[in-house]
mmCIF file of C-alpha atoms and ligand atoms in Angstrom:
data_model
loop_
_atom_site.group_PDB
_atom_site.id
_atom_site.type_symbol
_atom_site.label_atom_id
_atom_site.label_comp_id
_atom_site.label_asym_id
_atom_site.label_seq_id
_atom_site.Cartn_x
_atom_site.Cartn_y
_atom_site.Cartn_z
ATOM 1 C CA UNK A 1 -75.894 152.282 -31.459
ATOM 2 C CA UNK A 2 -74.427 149.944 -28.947
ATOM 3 C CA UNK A 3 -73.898 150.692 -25.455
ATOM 4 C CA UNK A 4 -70.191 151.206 -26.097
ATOM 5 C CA UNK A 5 -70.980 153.853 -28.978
ATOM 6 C CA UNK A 6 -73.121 155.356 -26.901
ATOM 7 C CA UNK A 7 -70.499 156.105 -23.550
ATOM 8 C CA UNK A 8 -68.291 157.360 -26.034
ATOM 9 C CA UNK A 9 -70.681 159.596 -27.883
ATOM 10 C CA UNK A 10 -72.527 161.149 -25.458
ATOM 11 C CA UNK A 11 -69.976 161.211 -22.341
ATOM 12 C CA UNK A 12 -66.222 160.475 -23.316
ATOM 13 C CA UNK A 13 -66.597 163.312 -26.490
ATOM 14 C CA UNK A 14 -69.073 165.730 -24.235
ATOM 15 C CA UNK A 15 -67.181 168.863 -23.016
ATOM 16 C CA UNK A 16 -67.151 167.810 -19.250
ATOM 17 C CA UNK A 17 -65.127 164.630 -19.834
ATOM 18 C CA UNK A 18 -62.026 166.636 -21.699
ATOM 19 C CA UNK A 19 -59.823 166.674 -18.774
ATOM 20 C CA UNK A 20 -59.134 169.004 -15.946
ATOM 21 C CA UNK A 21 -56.889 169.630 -13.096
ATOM 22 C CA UNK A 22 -55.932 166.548 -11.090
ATOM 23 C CA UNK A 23 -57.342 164.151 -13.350
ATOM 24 C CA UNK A 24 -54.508 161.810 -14.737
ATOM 25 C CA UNK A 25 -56.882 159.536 -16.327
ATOM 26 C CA UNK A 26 -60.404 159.756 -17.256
ATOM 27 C CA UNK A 27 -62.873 157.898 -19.577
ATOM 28 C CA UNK A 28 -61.586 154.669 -20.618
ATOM 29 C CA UNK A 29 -60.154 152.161 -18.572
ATOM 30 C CA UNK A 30 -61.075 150.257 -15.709
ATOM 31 C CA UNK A 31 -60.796 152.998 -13.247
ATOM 32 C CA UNK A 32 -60.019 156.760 -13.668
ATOM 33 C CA UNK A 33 -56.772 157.956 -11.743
ATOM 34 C CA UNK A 34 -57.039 161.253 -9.566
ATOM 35 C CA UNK A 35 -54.400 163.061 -7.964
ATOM 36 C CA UNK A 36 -55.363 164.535 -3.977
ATOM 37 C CA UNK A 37 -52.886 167.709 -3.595
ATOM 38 C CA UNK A 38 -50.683 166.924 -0.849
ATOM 39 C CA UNK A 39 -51.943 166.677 2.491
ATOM 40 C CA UNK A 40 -55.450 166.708 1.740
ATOM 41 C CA UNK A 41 -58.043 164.264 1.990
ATOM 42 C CA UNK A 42 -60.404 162.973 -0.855
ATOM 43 C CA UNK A 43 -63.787 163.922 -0.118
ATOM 44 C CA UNK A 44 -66.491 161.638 -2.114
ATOM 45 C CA UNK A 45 -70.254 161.984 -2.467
ATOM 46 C CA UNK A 46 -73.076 160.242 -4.195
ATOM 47 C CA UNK A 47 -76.481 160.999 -5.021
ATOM 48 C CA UNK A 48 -79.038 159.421 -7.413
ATOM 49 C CA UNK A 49 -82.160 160.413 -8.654
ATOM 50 C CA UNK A 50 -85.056 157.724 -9.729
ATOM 51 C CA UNK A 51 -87.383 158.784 -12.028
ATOM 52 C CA UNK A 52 -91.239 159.669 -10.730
ATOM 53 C CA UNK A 53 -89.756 160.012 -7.863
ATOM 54 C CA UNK A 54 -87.217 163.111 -7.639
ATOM 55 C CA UNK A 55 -88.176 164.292 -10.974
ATOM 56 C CA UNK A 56 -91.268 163.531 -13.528
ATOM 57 C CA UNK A 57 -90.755 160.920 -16.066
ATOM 58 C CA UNK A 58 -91.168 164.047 -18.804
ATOM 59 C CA UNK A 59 -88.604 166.276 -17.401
ATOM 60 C CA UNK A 60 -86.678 167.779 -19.926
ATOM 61 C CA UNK A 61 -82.748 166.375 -20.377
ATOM 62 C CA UNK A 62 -81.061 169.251 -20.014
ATOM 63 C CA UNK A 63 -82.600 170.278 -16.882
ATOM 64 C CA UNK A 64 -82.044 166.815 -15.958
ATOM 65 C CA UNK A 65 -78.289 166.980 -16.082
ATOM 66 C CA UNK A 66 -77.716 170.202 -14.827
ATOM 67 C CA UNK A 67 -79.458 169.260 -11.833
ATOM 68 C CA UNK A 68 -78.184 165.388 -11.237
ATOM 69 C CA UNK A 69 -75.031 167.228 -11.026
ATOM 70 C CA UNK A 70 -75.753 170.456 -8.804
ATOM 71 C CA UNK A 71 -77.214 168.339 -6.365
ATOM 72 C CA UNK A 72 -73.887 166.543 -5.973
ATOM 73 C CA UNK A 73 -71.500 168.871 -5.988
ATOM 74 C CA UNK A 74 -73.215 170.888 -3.443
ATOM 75 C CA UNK A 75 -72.012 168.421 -0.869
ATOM 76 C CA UNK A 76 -67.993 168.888 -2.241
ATOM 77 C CA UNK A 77 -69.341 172.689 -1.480
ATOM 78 C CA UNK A 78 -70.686 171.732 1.904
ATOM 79 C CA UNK A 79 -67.535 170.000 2.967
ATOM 80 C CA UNK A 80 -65.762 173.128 2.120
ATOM 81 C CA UNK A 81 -64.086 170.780 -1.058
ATOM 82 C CA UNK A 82 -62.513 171.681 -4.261
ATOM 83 C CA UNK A 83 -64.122 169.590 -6.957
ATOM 84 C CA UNK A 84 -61.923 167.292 -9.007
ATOM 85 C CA UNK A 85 -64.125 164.666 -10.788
ATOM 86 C CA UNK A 86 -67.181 162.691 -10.631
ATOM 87 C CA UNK A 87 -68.339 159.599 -12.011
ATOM 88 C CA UNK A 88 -72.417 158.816 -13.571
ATOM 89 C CA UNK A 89 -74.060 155.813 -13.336
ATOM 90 C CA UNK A 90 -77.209 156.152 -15.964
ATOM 91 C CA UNK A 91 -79.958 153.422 -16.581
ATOM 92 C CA UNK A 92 -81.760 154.309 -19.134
ATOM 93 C CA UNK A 93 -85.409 152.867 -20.647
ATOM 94 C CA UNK A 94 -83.806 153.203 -24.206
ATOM 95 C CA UNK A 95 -81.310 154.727 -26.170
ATOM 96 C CA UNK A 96 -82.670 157.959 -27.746
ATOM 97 C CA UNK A 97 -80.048 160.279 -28.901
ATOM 98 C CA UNK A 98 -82.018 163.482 -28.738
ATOM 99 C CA UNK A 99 -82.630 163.120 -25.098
ATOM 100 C CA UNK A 100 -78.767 161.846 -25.076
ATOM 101 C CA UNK A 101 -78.029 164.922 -26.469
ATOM 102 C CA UNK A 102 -79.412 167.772 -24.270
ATOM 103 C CA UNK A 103 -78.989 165.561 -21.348
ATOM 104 C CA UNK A 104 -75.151 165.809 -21.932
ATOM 105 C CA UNK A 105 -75.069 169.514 -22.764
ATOM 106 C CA UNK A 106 -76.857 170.250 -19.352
ATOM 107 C CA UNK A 107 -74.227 167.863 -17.339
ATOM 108 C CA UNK A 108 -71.350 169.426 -19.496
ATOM 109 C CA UNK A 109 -73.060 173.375 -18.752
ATOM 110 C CA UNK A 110 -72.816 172.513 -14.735
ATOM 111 C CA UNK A 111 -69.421 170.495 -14.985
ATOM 112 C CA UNK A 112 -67.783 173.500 -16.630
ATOM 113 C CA UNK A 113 -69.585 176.103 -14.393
ATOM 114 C CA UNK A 114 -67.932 173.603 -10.983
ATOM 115 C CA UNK A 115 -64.288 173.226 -12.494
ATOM 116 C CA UNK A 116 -65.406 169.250 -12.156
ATOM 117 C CA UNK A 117 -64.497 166.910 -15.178
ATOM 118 C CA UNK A 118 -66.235 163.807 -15.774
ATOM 119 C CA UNK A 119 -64.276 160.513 -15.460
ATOM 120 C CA UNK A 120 -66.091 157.763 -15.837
ATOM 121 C CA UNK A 121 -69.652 155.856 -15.068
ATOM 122 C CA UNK A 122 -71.505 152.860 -15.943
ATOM 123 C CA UNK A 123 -74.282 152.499 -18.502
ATOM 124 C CA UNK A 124 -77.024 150.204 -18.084
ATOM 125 C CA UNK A 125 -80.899 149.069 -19.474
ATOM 126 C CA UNK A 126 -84.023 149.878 -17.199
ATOM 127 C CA UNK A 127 -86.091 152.223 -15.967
ATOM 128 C CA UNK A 128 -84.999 155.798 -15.917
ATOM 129 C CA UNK A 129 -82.000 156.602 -12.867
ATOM 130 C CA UNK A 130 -78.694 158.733 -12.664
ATOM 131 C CA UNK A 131 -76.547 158.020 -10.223
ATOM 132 C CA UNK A 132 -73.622 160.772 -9.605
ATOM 133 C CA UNK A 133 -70.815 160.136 -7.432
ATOM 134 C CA UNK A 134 -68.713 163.705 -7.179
ATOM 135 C CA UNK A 135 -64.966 163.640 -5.752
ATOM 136 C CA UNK A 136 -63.173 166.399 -4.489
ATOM 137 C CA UNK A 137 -59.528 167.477 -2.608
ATOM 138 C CA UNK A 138 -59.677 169.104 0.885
ATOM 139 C CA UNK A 139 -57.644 169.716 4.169
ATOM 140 C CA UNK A 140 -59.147 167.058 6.700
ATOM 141 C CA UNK A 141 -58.567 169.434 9.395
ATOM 142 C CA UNK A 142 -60.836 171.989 8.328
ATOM 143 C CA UNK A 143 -63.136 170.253 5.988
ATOM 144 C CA UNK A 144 -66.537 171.651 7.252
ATOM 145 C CA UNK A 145 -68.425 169.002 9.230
ATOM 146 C CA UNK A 146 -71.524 168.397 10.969
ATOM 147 C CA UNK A 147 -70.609 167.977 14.597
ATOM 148 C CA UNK A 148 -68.437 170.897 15.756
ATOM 149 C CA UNK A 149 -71.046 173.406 16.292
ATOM 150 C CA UNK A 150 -70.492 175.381 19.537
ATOM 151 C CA UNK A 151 -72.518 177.232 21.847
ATOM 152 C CA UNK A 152 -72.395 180.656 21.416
ATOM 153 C CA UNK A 153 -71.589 180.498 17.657
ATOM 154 C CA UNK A 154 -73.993 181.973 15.281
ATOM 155 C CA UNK A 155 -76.307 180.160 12.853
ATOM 156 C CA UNK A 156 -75.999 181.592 9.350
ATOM 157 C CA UNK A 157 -77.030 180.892 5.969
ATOM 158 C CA UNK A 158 -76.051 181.572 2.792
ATOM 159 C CA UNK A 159 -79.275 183.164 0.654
ATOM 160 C CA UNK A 160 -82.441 183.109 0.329
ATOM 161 C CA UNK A 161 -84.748 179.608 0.508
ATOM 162 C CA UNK A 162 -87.978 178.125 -0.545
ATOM 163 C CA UNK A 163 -87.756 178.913 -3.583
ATOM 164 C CA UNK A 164 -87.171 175.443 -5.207
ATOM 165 C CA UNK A 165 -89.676 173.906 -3.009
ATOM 166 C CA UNK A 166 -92.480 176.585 -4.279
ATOM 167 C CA UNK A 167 -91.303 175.170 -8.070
ATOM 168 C CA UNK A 168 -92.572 172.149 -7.328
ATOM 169 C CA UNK A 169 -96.285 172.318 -8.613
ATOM 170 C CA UNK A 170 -94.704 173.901 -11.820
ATOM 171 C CA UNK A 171 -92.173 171.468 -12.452
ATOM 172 C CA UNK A 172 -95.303 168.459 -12.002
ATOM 173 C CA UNK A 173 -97.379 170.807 -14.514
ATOM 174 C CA UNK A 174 -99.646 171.190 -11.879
ATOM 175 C CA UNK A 175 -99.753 174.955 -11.825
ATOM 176 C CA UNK A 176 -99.575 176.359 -15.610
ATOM 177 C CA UNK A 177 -96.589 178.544 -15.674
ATOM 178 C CA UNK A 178 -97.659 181.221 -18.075
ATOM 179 C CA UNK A 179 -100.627 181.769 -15.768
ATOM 180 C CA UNK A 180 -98.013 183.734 -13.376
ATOM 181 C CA UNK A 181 -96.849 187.379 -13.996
ATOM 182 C CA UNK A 182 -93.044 189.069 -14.761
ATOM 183 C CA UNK A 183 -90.209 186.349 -14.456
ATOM 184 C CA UNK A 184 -91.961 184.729 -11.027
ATOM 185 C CA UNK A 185 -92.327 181.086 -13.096
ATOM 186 C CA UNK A 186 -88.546 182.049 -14.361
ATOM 187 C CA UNK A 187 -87.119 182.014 -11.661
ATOM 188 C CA UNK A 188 -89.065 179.669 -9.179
ATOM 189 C CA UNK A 189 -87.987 176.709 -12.013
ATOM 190 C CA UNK A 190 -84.200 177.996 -12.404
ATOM 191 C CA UNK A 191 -84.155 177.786 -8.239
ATOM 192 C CA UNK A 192 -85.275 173.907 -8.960
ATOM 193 C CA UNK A 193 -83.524 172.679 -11.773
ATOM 194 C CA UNK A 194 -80.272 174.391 -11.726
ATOM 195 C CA UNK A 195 -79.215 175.153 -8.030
ATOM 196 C CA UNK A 196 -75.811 176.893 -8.242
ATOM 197 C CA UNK A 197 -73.293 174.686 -5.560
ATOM 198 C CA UNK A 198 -72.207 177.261 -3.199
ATOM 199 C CA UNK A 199 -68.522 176.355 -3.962
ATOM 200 C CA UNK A 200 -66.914 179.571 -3.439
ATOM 201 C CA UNK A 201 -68.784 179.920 0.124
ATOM 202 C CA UNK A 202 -67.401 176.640 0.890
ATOM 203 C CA UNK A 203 -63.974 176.667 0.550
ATOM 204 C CA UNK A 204 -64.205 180.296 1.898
ATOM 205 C CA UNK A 205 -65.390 178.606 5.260
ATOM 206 C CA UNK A 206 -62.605 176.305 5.702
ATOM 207 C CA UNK A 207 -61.231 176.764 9.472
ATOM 208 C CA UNK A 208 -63.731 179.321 9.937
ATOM 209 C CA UNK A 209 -67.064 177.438 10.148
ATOM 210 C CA UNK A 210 -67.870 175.695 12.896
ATOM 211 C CA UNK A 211 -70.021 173.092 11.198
ATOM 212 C CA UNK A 212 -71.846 173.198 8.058
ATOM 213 C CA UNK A 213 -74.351 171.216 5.463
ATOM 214 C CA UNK A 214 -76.030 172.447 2.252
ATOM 215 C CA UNK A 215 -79.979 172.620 2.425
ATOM 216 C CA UNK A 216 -81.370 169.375 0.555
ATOM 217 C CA UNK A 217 -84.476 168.500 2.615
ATOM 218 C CA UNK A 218 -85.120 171.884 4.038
ATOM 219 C CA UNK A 219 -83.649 174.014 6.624
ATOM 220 C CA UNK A 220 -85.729 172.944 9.891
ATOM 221 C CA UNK A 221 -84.373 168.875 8.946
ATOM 222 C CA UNK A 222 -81.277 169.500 7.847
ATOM 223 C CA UNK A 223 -79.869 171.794 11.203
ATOM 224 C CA UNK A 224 -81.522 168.779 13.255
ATOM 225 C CA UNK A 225 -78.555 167.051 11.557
ATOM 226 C CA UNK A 226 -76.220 169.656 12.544
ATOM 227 C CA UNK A 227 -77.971 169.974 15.936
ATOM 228 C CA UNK A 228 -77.466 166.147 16.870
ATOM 229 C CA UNK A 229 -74.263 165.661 15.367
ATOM 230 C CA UNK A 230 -72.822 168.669 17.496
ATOM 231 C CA UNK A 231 -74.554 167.671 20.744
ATOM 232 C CA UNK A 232 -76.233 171.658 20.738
ATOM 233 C CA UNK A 233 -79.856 173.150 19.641
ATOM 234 C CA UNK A 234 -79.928 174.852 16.898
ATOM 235 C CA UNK A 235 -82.835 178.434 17.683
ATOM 236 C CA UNK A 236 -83.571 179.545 14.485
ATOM 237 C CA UNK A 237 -85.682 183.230 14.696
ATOM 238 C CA UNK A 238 -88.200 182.952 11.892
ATOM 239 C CA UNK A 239 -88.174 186.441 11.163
ATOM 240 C CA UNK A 240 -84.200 186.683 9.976
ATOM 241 C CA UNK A 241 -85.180 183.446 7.725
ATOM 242 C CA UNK A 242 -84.735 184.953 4.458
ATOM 243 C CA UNK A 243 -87.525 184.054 2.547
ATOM 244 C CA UNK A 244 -86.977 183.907 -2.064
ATOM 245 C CA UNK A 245 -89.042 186.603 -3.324
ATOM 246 C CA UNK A 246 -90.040 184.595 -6.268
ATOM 247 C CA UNK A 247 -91.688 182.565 -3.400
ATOM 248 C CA UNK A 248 -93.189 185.284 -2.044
ATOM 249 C CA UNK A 249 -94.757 186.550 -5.238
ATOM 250 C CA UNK A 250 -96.258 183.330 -5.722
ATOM 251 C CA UNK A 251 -96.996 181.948 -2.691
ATOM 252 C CA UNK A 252 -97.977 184.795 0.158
ATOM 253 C CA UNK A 253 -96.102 185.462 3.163
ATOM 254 C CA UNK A 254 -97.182 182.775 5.053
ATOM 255 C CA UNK A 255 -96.917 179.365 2.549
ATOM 256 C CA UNK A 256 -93.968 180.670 1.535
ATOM 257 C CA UNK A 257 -92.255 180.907 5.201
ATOM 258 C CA UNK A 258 -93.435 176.890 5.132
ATOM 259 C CA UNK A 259 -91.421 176.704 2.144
ATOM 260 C CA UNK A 260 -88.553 178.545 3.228
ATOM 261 C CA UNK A 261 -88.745 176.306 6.738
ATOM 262 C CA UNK A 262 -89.459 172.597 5.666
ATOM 263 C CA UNK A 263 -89.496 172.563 1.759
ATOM 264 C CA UNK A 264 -85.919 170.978 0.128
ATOM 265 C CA UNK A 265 -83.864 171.307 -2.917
ATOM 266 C CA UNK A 266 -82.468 174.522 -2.228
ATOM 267 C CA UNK A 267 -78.709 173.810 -1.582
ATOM 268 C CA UNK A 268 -78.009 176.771 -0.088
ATOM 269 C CA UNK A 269 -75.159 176.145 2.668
ATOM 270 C CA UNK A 270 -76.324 176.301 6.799
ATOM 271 C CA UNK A 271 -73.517 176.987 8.996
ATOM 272 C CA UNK A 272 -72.391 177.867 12.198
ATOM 273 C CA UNK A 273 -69.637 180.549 12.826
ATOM 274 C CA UNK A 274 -67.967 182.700 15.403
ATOM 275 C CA UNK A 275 -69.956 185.988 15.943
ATOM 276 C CA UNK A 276 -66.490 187.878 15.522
ATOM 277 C CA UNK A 277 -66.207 186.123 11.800
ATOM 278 C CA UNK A 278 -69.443 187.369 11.086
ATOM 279 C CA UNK A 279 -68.616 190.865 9.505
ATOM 280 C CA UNK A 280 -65.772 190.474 7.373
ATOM 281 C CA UNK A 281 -67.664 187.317 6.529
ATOM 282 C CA UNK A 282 -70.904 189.158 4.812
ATOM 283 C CA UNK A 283 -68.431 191.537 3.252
ATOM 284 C CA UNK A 284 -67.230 189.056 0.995
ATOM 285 C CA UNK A 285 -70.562 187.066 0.646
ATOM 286 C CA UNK A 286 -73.333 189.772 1.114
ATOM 287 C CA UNK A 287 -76.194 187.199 0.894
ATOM 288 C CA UNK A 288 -74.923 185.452 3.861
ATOM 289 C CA UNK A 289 -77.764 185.767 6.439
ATOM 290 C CA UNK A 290 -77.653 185.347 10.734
ATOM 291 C CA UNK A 291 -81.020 183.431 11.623
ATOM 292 C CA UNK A 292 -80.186 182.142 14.525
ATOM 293 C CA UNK A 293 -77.516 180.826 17.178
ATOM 294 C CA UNK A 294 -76.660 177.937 18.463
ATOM 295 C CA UNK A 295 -77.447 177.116 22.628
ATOM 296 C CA UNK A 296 -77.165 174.251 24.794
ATOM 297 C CA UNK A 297 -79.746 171.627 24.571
ATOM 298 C CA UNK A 298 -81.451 169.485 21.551
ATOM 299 C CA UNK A 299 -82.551 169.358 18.485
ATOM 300 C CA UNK A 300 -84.120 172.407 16.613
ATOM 301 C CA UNK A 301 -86.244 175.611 18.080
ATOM 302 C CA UNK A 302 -88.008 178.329 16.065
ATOM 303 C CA UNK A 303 -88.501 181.465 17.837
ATOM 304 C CA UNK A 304 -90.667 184.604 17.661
ATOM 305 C CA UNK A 305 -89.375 187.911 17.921
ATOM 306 C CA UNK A 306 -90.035 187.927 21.699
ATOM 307 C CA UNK A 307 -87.791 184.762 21.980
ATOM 308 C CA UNK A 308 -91.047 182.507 22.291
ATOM 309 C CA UNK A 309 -90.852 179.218 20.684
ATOM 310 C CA UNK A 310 -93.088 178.630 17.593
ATOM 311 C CA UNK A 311 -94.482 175.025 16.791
ATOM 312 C CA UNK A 312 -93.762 173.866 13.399
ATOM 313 C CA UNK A 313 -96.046 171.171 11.699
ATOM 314 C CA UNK A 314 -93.906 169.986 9.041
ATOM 315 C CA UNK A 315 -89.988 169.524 8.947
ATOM 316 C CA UNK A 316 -88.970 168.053 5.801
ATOM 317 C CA UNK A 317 -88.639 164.794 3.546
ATOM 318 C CA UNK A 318 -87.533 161.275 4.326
ATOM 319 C CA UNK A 319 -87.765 158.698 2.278
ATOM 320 C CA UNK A 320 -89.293 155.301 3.949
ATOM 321 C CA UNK A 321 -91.410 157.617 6.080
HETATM 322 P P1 LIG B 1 -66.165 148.042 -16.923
HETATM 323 O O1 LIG B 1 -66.833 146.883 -17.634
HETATM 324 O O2 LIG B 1 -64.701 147.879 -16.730
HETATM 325 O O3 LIG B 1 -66.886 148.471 -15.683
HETATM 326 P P2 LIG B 1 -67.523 149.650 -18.823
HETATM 327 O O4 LIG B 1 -67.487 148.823 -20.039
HETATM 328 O O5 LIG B 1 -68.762 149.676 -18.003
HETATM 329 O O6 LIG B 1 -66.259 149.276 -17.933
HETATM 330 O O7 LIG B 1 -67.176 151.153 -19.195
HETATM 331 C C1 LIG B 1 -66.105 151.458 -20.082
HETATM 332 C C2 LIG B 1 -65.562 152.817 -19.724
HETATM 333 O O8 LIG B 1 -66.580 153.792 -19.932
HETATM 334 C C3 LIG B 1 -65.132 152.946 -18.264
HETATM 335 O O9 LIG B 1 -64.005 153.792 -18.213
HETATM 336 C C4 LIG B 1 -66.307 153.605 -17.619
HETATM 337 O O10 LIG B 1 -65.920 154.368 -16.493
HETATM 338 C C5 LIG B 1 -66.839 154.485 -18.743
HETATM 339 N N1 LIG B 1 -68.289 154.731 -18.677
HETATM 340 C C6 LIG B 1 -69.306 153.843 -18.734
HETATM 341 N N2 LIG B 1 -70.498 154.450 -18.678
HETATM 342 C C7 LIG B 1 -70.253 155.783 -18.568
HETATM 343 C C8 LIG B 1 -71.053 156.945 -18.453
HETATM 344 N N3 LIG B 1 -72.389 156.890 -18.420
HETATM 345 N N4 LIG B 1 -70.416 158.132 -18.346
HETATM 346 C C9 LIG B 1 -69.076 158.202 -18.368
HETATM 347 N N5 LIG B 1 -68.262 157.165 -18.477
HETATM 348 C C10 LIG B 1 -68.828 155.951 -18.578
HETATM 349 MG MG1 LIG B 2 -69.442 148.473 -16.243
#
């Protein structure tokens, strides 16, 4: 099978690539065509993941796709964006058409579950790496950045956290997964491999939120982001930080806080809202949780119950660190 068999086996037939709103062209040609809605913006995003580093070299293909994919699309979600296609740049070792196979199934099962069709790529030889670049249509006025957080507003987000970062010894095989009791393993590797984009949340937002990100490299880093870009501190009070109870099970209160806190890969949505949206907010998205507010000053601040700050030893990946 030569490389051009292969894009057209595996991608141009596979059920994410068959079209969609807003796509005039896909698969084929030198560029796919896309059409914005008028008076919107396109919103773009990439992300890539290297093998042995974001995942291990044995992770299994359909996992592998589902995820490459989530990860993506959760920033159309953060940016309050309505998907319309994305693009995959894949080097693989080898061509092996089982792995092929499931790996296109599990980008075709998260495609179809985001309304996003896929439109084109670029195939190449070398070590394992899949590059996804997502594009999506939204309002530029309202798209949900990271800089208009106010003072006042409330810090919110959208369910619970840490429990992809508590998967993490299970997905390396360090901890043996059947060792662990009920669904606990079940559900700690579903959090990790197939984060659901919070889409719906998103778009909900739109002229509502004041700023917003999704959770990649855990909560404590990522408001920093908000926190700078929006000139404000972000006080987060530990005790509203809801916490996954798969996390818990496994974990104990107090790892699985540090989870919740610093670990990544959750892409859950952070945002900062209006107190008076608050209500009628959590009425449409009941996991939507208030852990904190935003204040005048710098940077991030975790706070006790009494108000009293609370050191916090680790506050999330960076690459090059
Ligand atoms: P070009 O040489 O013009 O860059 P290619 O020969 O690399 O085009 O690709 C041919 C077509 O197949 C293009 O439309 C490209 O977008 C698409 N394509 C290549 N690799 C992939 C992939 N992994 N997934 C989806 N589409 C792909
Ligand atoms: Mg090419």
């Amino acid at each position: 099978m030569n490389e051009f068999e292969l894009i057209q086996h595996f991608f141009t037939r596979s059920a994410c690539a068959q079209g969609g709103e807003n796509i005039s062209l896909g698969i084929g040609d030198d560029c796919a065509l896309l059409q914005i809605p008028a008076g919107q913006s396109c919103a773009v995003s990439t992300d890539t993941l290297v093998s042995g580093i974001h995942f291990p070299d044995n992770a299994p293909a359909f996992l592998l796709g589902q995820r490459a994919l989530a990860v993506a699309v959760s920033d159309l979600a953060a940016m309050g964006a309505t998907p319309i296609g994305f693009t995959l740049a894949i080097t693989l070792p080898q061509i092996d058409a089982d792995w092929l196979q499931a790996f296109s199934a599990g980008l075709s099962a998260m495609a179809l579950s985001c309304g996003i069709g896929l439109v084109g790529g670029d195939t190449t030889r070398g070590p394992l790496a899949i590059g996804v670049t997502v594009m999506g249509a939204v309002p530029p006025q309202q798209a949900l950045l990271r800089s208009g957080a106010q003072v006042g507003d409330l810090l919110c987000v959208s369910g619970p956290l840490g429990a992809a970062a508590a998967a993490v010894p299970l997905v390396l095989g360090q901890v043996d997964e059947h060792s662990m009791t009920g669904d606990t393993a079940e559900q700690l590797l579903a959090a990790y491999w197939s984060p659901q984009p919070q889409l719906k949340l998103g778009q909900y937002l739109l002229g509502q939120a004041s700023a917003a990100l999704d959770i990649s490299d855990g909560l404590l880093a990522d408001c920093g982001h908000i926190a700078k870009a929006s000139h404000v501190c972000l006080q987060i009070q530990q005790a509203q930080v809801p916490v996954a109870e798969a996390a818990l099970q496994l974990l104990g209160e107090s790892a699985a806080l540090q989870c919740a806190l610093s670990g990544g890969d959750d892409y859950q949505l952070a945002f900062t809202i209006a107190a008076s949206a608050v209500a009628q907010l959590q009425q449409h998205f009941p996991s939507v949780q208030v852990i904190g507010q935003v204040i005048s000053g710098t940077g991030v601040q975790v706070v006790d119950n009494n108000g009293q700050p609370i050191q916090q030893p680790h506050r999330g990946y960076q690459h090059f660190e």
